[in-house]
XYZ file of C-alpha atoms in Angstrom:
335
model
C 0.148 0.053 -0.029
C 1.036 3.613 -0.495
C 1.507 6.401 2.024
C -1.653 8.403 2.321
C -2.368 11.957 2.717
C -6.100 12.681 2.482
C -6.939 14.985 -0.412
C -8.364 18.417 0.535
C -5.791 18.871 3.451
C -5.995 18.118 7.192
C -9.212 16.804 8.512
C -10.466 15.431 5.201
C -11.540 11.819 5.577
C -9.543 9.024 3.920
C -10.873 6.939 0.965
C -10.122 3.491 -0.275
C -10.231 2.397 -3.903
C -11.688 -0.714 -5.531
C -10.549 -1.392 -8.981
C -12.467 -4.112 -11.149
C -9.989 -5.708 -13.369
C -11.636 -8.920 -14.206
C -14.141 -9.674 -17.029
C -13.751 -11.740 -20.242
C -13.141 -8.815 -22.628
C -14.985 -10.682 -25.391
C -15.075 -7.463 -27.668
C -11.271 -7.503 -27.460
C -11.074 -11.169 -28.398
C -10.460 -12.241 -24.862
C -7.259 -10.447 -24.711
C -5.963 -9.434 -21.069
C -7.515 -6.009 -21.222
C -5.944 -4.503 -18.028
C -2.507 -5.322 -19.499
C -3.085 -3.598 -22.918
C -0.783 -0.688 -23.129
C -1.874 2.849 -23.934
C 1.091 5.306 -24.094
C 3.519 2.692 -22.949
C 1.657 1.886 -19.897
C -0.927 -0.912 -19.050
C -4.373 0.325 -18.599
C -4.528 -0.933 -15.052
C -1.420 0.853 -14.046
C -2.806 4.039 -15.557
C -5.898 3.643 -13.223
C -3.768 2.844 -10.370
C -1.772 5.969 -10.745
C -5.065 8.002 -10.645
C -6.031 6.693 -7.266
C -2.430 6.517 -5.876
C -3.470 8.644 -2.703
C -6.076 6.017 -1.619
C -5.401 4.674 1.799
C -6.025 1.123 0.591
C -6.392 0.103 -3.171
C -7.973 -3.306 -3.828
C -7.826 -4.862 -7.203
C -10.353 -7.544 -7.894
C -8.662 -9.858 -10.279
C -5.994 -12.586 -10.457
C -2.802 -11.159 -9.020
C -0.245 -9.599 -11.569
C 2.754 -7.224 -11.564
C 1.568 -3.677 -11.074
C 3.219 -0.299 -11.002
C 2.375 0.132 -7.166
C 1.598 -2.215 -4.414
C -2.131 -3.291 -4.004
C -4.311 -5.735 -2.161
C -5.884 -8.523 -4.215
C -9.353 -9.978 -4.119
C -11.435 -12.327 -6.034
C -15.294 -12.601 -6.351
C -17.231 -15.727 -5.596
C -17.664 -17.562 -7.874
C -14.797 -16.304 -10.235
C -16.471 -14.429 -12.998
C -19.582 -13.761 -11.102
C -19.990 -10.296 -12.526
C -19.461 -6.755 -11.422
C -21.615 -6.719 -8.139
C -19.962 -9.974 -6.940
C -16.561 -8.295 -7.709
C -17.504 -5.178 -6.010
C -18.536 -6.882 -2.851
C -15.419 -8.983 -2.753
C -13.291 -5.625 -3.030
C -15.469 -3.747 -0.546
C -14.822 -6.442 2.253
C -11.141 -5.438 2.207
C -11.843 -1.677 2.720
C -12.371 0.258 5.966
C -12.544 3.929 4.872
C -15.811 5.918 4.864
C -15.535 6.601 1.098
C -14.712 4.295 -1.660
C -13.650 5.079 -5.204
C -14.830 2.393 -7.591
C -13.071 2.242 -10.878
C -12.921 -0.068 -13.924
C -9.359 -0.962 -15.174
C -9.908 0.322 -18.713
C -9.893 4.114 -18.157
C -6.992 5.579 -20.061
C -7.585 9.344 -19.458
C -8.648 9.060 -15.616
C -6.301 11.305 -13.453
C -5.939 12.083 -9.828
C -7.740 15.441 -10.331
C -10.845 13.650 -11.495
C -10.735 11.374 -8.369
C -10.585 14.236 -6.090
C -13.423 16.028 -8.035
C -15.679 13.074 -7.400
C -14.771 12.872 -3.692
C -15.204 16.617 -3.189
C -18.735 16.506 -4.671
C -19.524 13.475 -2.333
C -18.301 15.360 0.748
C -20.237 18.492 0.110
C -23.245 17.474 2.096
C -21.246 15.869 4.964
C -21.642 18.942 7.311
C -25.390 18.478 7.836
C -26.948 16.793 10.958
C -27.499 13.125 10.975
C -31.065 11.680 11.007
C -32.489 9.991 14.088
C -31.209 6.717 12.877
C -27.724 7.899 12.522
C -27.621 8.108 8.794
C -26.901 10.945 6.494
C -29.884 13.229 5.537
C -31.944 12.052 2.528
C -30.530 14.908 0.508
C -27.081 13.637 0.882
C -26.027 11.501 -2.153
C -24.895 7.845 -1.739
C -22.457 8.389 -4.475
C -21.248 10.683 -7.353
C -20.501 9.227 -10.719
C -19.281 10.516 -14.176
C -21.525 10.488 -17.256
C -20.216 9.941 -20.762
C -20.812 12.238 -23.751
C -24.166 10.610 -24.369
C -25.211 11.191 -20.723
C -25.041 7.638 -19.803
C -24.048 6.730 -16.232
C -20.601 5.275 -15.675
C -20.956 3.668 -12.223
C -17.406 2.306 -12.348
C -15.971 5.837 -12.396
C -17.464 6.895 -9.175
C -17.046 7.689 -5.492
C -19.492 6.127 -2.862
C -20.315 6.015 0.634
C -19.026 2.645 1.714
C -21.934 2.223 4.239
C -24.525 2.825 1.461
C -22.790 0.266 -0.859
C -22.543 -2.389 1.867
C -26.221 -1.893 2.806
C -27.596 -2.028 -0.750
C -25.409 -4.946 -1.709
C -26.435 -6.876 1.512
C -30.127 -6.325 0.418
C -29.606 -7.423 -3.165
C -27.764 -10.559 -2.023
C -30.648 -11.494 0.359
C -33.295 -10.851 -2.175
C -31.645 -12.818 -5.082
C -29.790 -15.395 -3.191
C -26.444 -13.940 -3.884
C -24.823 -11.325 -6.191
C -23.535 -13.492 -9.053
C -24.791 -12.483 -12.332
C -26.598 -9.444 -11.235
C -26.150 -6.266 -13.363
C -24.738 -3.077 -11.937
C -28.043 -1.271 -12.570
C -29.615 -3.318 -9.863
C -27.351 -1.524 -7.428
C -27.435 2.024 -8.821
C -31.188 2.057 -9.113
C -31.254 1.874 -5.355
C -28.747 4.645 -4.657
C -29.254 8.395 -4.487
C -26.565 9.479 -6.993
C -25.159 12.885 -8.213
C -23.897 12.895 -11.791
C -20.925 14.877 -13.297
C -20.451 14.945 -16.972
C -16.974 14.260 -18.117
C -16.572 12.873 -21.684
C -12.645 12.478 -21.377
C -12.198 10.907 -17.937
C -15.312 8.627 -18.580
C -13.825 7.227 -21.801
C -13.389 3.353 -21.442
C -11.818 0.824 -23.753
C -14.171 -1.959 -24.776
C -13.124 -2.405 -28.314
C -9.964 -2.185 -30.347
C -11.287 0.868 -32.076
C -11.474 2.454 -28.406
C -7.781 1.387 -27.882
C -6.704 2.872 -31.163
C -8.634 6.146 -30.402
C -7.006 6.376 -26.861
C -3.414 5.738 -28.403
C -4.024 8.435 -30.870
C -5.271 11.003 -28.613
C -2.478 10.840 -26.130
C 0.027 11.437 -29.053
C -1.806 14.652 -29.944
C 0.344 17.798 -29.483
C -1.535 19.168 -26.373
C -1.239 15.857 -24.506
C 1.866 14.034 -25.617
C 4.374 15.816 -23.356
C 2.421 15.316 -20.212
C 1.744 11.691 -21.149
C 5.286 11.053 -21.791
C 6.421 12.561 -18.462
C 3.808 10.574 -16.560
C 4.974 7.413 -18.294
C 8.527 8.017 -17.592
C 8.112 8.878 -14.023
C 6.090 5.678 -13.521
C 8.761 3.515 -15.400
C 11.623 5.092 -13.343
C 9.632 4.952 -10.060
C 9.834 8.813 -9.592
C 7.175 10.723 -7.760
C 8.293 14.190 -8.424
C 6.448 17.226 -9.774
C 8.698 19.892 -11.285
C 8.133 22.913 -13.504
C 8.526 21.270 -16.977
C 8.543 24.873 -18.474
C 11.782 25.499 -16.748
C 13.426 22.257 -18.066
C 12.053 22.985 -21.599
C 13.535 26.499 -21.481
C 16.762 25.107 -20.433
C 16.851 22.481 -23.164
C 16.049 25.088 -25.751
C 18.777 27.500 -24.402
C 21.300 24.760 -24.428
C 20.438 23.531 -27.917
C 20.361 27.040 -29.525
C 23.125 28.653 -27.511
C 25.593 25.699 -27.461
C 24.870 22.762 -29.695
C 21.917 20.588 -30.184
C 23.264 17.544 -28.241
C 23.835 19.815 -25.279
C 20.153 19.763 -24.701
C 19.694 16.247 -23.510
C 23.169 16.114 -21.891
C 22.407 19.297 -19.836
C 19.070 18.110 -18.616
C 20.688 14.933 -17.505
C 23.480 16.824 -15.527
C 20.716 19.028 -13.964
C 18.875 15.901 -12.754
C 22.071 14.473 -11.174
C 22.904 17.764 -9.635
C 19.476 18.063 -8.091
C 19.728 14.413 -6.754
C 23.091 15.310 -5.181
C 21.551 18.192 -3.496
C 18.878 16.190 -1.877
C 16.185 16.118 -4.628
C 12.885 17.710 -4.729
C 11.203 20.508 -6.933
C 13.433 23.384 -5.433
C 16.650 21.490 -6.072
C 15.605 20.808 -9.757
C 14.776 24.337 -10.237
C 17.967 25.737 -8.739
C 20.099 23.449 -10.830
C 18.180 24.329 -14.004
C 18.530 28.098 -13.160
C 22.268 27.794 -12.878
C 22.519 25.717 -16.150
C 20.229 28.102 -18.082
C 22.333 31.024 -16.965
C 25.469 29.357 -18.143
C 23.905 28.618 -21.465
C 22.891 32.209 -21.977
C 26.377 33.406 -21.031
C 27.773 30.789 -23.418
C 25.461 32.104 -26.350
C 26.163 35.737 -25.337
C 30.075 35.030 -25.754
C 29.480 33.616 -29.333
C 27.410 36.678 -30.183
C 30.003 39.078 -28.663
C 32.823 37.334 -30.707
C 30.862 37.799 -33.879
C 30.395 41.479 -33.241
C 33.987 41.929 -32.370
C 35.082 40.350 -35.644
C 33.089 42.897 -37.557
C 34.674 45.761 -35.726
C 36.797 48.569 -37.320
C 39.657 47.232 -39.559
C 42.666 46.513 -37.629
C 40.935 47.149 -34.338
C 41.595 44.707 -31.450
C 38.654 42.523 -30.327
C 38.266 44.570 -27.169
C 37.522 47.730 -29.269
C 34.472 46.047 -30.776
C 33.014 45.123 -27.445
C 34.455 45.085 -23.829
C 35.708 41.589 -23.072
C 33.981 41.430 -19.696
C 31.287 39.398 -18.264
C 27.770 40.333 -19.214
C 26.868 41.249 -15.639
C 29.985 43.195 -14.909
C 29.723 46.818 -13.584
C 32.250 49.535 -13.661
C 34.458 49.931 -10.660
C 33.359 53.447 -9.254
C 35.618 53.590 -6.252
C 37.413 57.037 -6.031
C 40.824 55.343 -6.245
C 39.866 53.094 -9.106
C 42.025 53.313 -12.311
């Protein structure tokens, strides 16, 4: 499990996550859908990154290698459907809120998970009813809807007590949960809906996979996607100002030589690690390297101007051979 700091700051209640990663994936020809890669990362790992600040994350499926540690659960019987899988995952959670996710959401991110939880918590300040339950106006859950307005109950945040109560009732009324569709549960819950055509996008077909792979390579997404994939692959959990590093790479490439860009950014990373790591160390190392690149480029420009000075003049006559930030010595005895 991962270290947890509740979203929303001190005093915010913890949440757990249940990720449903089973299913036959018939429309994908029975392929291992959670392991299909989009942007170089398995779909399951992308979802696990989105809920990385969960106190406990339970994946309902056969165990496999994942990008971060999780707990594993299995529905009874195996292949018993989404409600049986949800109940199996819920049994391993203890937080008052649970985020329920499918394992095929390529564009889900942590911001969307926090938005779902924030909407669910909005009514928590009101008084409890005489039975000790939340007011009837408080939702049992908040889910996303897709571009056509359809509910996506596997991209949602729920009150754990509401899920447990409704699942117990369904199991008692049907002799178990195996084979029951999700709508049997959602029809019994008071739900709030948030439209989100991007985060709600799931991959049921190979056409969906192709669409997802193409979208993350679009100009507006490719850099963020690449950085996220690289950090996950390298085991780095560090947010830095990418604009600073990009400016540094540009200055090194233009002011020194094109191969200087990747080499300089590598050296910045190494220097930041030697300084203890963290965003501030990266920013300081990048600042120093960028200043050096600008000085380097300025010297080249200065040399070009000196070479075009008056015929026979010394280079210093074309432009003073001093550092760009030098200032005259104005002491009375200078000279």
